[in-house]
mmCIF file of C-alpha atoms in Angstrom:
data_model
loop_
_atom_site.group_PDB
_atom_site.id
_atom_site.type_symbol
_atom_site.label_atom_id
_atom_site.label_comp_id
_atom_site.label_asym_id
_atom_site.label_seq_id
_atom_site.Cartn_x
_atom_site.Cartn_y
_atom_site.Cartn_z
ATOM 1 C CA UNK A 1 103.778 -54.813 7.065
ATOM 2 C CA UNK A 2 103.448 -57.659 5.065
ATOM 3 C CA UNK A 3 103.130 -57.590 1.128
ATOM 4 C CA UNK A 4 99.417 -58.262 0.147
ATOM 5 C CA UNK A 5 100.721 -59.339 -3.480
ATOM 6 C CA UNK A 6 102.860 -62.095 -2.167
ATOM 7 C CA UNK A 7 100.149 -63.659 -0.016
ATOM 8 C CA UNK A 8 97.550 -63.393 -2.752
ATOM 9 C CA UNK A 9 100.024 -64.166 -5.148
ATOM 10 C CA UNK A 10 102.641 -66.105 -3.994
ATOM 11 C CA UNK A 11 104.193 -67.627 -7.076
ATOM 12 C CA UNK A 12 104.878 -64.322 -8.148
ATOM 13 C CA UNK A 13 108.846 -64.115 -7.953
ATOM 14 C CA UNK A 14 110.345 -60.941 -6.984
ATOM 15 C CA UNK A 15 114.097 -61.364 -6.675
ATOM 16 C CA UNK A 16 116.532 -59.017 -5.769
ATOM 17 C CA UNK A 17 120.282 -59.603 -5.825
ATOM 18 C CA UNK A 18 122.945 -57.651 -4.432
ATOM 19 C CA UNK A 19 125.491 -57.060 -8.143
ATOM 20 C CA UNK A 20 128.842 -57.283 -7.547
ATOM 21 C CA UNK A 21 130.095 -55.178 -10.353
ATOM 22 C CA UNK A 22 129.666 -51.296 -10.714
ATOM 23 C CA UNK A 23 126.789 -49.991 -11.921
ATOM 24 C CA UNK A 24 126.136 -46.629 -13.635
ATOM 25 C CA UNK A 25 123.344 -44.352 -14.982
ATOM 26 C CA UNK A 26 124.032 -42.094 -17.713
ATOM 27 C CA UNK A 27 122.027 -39.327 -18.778
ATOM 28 C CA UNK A 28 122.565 -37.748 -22.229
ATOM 29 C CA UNK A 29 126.438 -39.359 -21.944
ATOM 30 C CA UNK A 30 126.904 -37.719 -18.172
ATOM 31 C CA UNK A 31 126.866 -40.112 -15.136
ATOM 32 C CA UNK A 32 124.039 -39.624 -12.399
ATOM 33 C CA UNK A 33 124.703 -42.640 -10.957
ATOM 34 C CA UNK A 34 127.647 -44.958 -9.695
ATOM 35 C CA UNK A 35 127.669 -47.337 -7.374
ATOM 36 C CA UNK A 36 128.897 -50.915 -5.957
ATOM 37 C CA UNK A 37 126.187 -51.412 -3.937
ATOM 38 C CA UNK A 38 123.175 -51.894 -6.806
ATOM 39 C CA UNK A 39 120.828 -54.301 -5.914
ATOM 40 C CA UNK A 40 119.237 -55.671 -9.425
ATOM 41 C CA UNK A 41 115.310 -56.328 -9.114
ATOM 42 C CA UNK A 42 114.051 -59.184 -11.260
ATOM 43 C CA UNK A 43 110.161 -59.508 -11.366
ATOM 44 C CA UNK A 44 107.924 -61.312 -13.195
ATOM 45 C CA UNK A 45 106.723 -59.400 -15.876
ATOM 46 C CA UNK A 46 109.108 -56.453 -15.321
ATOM 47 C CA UNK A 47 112.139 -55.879 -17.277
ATOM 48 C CA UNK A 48 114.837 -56.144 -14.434
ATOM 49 C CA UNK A 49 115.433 -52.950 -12.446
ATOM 50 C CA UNK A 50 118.339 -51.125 -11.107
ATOM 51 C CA UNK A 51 118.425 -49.531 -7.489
ATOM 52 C CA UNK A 52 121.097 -47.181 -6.211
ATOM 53 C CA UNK A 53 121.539 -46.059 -2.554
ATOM 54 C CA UNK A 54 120.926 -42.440 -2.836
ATOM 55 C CA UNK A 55 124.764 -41.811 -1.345
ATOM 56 C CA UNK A 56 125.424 -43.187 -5.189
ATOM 57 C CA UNK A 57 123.472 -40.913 -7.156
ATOM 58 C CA UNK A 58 123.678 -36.967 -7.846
ATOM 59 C CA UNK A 59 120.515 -36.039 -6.436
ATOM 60 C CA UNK A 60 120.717 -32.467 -7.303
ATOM 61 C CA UNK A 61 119.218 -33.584 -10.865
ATOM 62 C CA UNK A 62 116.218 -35.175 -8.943
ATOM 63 C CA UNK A 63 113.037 -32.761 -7.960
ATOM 64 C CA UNK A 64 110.236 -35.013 -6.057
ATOM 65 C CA UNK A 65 107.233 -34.881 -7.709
ATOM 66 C CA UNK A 66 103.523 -35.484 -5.995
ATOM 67 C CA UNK A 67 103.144 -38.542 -8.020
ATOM 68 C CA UNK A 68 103.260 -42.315 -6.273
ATOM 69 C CA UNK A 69 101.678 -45.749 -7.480
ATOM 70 C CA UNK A 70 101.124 -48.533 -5.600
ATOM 71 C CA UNK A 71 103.205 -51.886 -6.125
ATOM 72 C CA UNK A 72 100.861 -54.622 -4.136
ATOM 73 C CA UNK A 73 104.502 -56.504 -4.013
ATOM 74 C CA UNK A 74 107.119 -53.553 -2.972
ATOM 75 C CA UNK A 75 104.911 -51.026 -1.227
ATOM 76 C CA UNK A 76 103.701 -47.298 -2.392
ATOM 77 C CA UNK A 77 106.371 -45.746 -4.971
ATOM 78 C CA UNK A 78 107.178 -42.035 -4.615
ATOM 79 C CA UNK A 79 108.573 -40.405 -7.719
ATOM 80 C CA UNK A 80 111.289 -37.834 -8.817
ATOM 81 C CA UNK A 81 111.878 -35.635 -12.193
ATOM 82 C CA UNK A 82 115.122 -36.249 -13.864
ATOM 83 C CA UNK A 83 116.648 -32.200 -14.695
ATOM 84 C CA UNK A 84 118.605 -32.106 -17.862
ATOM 85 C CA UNK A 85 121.757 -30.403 -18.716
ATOM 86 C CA UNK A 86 120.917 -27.601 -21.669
ATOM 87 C CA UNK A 87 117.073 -28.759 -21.468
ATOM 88 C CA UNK A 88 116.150 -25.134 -21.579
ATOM 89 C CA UNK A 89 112.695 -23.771 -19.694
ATOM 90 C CA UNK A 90 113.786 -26.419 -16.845
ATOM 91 C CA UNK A 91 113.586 -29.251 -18.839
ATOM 92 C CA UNK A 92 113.545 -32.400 -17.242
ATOM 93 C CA UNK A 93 111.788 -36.245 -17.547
ATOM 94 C CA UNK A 94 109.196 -36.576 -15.391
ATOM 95 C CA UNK A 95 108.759 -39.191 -12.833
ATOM 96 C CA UNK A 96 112.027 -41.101 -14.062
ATOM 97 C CA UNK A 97 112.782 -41.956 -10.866
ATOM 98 C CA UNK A 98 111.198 -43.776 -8.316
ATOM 99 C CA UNK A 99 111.929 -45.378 -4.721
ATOM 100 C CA UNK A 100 109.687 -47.466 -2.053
ATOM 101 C CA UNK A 101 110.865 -45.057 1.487
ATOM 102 C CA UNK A 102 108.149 -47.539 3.343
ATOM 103 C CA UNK A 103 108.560 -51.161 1.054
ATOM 104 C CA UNK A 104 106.758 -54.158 2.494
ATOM 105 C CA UNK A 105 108.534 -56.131 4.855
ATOM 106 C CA UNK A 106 109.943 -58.646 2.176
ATOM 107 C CA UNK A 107 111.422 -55.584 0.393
ATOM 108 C CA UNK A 108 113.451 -53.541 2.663
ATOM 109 C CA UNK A 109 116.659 -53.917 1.027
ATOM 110 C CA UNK A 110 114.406 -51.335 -1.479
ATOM 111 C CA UNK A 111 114.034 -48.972 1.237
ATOM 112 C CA UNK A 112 115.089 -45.203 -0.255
ATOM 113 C CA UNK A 113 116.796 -46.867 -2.898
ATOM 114 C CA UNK A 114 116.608 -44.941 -6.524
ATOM 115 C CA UNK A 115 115.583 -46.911 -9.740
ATOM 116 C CA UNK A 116 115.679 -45.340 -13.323
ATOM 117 C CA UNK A 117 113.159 -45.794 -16.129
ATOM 118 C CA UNK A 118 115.577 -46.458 -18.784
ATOM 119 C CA UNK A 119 113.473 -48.187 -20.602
ATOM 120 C CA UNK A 120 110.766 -45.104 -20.688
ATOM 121 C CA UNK A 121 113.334 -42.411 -21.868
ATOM 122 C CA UNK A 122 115.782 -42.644 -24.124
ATOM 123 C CA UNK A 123 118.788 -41.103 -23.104
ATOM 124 C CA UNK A 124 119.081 -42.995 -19.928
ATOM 125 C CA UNK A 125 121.395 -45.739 -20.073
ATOM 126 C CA UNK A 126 122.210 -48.429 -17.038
ATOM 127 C CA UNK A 127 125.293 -49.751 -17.495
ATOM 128 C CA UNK A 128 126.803 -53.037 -15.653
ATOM 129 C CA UNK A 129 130.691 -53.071 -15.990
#
């Protein structure tokens, strides 16, 4: 379906860009993420995001969570936890991760993709090399 943000918004600029150098997501030093096939997300009023094909990223740190927003430009957003080596008591960050599995029709290059919020917790770290 089409994205109800761009049509009442259309100067709103969502860009995405396929990078063609590897990216990586560290948490707490350790890599969760690797990949050559990031595709960078520059929106207004966002700080540019990171997303990772799932085949990239070790999802046995991620437990989905019930939580979702809605992005009127991308679609609904479902969310993960982020588990923590030595966190004790399960610890984890909640909803660090998030992906669009149905994005609008001008963002399915998004679709099941993995973004980080390293600007949310601390000790994760995107890294372009």
């Amino acid at each position: 379906s089409k994205s109800p943000g761009h049509q009442k918004w259309p100067e709103h600029k969502v860009v995405e860009t396929q990078v063609d150098k590897r990216v990586t997501v560290e948490l707490d030093g350790k890599v969760i993420a690797d990949s050559l096939h990031a595709i960078r997300v520059d929106e207004d009023g966002s700080p540019a995001r990171y997303y990772f094909p799932r085949g990239d990223v070790t999802m046995d740190k991620l437990q989905r969570t019930a939580s979702t927003s809605q992005c009127p430009f991308k679609g609904t957003a479902h969310y993960f936890s982020l588990a923590m080596d030595g966190g004790g008591n399960g610890g984890k960050l909640d909803d660090a991760v998030w992906t669009y599995e149905e994005p609008f029709d001008e963002h399915q290059t998004l679709k099941d993709m993995l973004a980080f919020y390293d600007d949310k917790y601390r000790n994760i770290h995107v890294r372009v090399t």
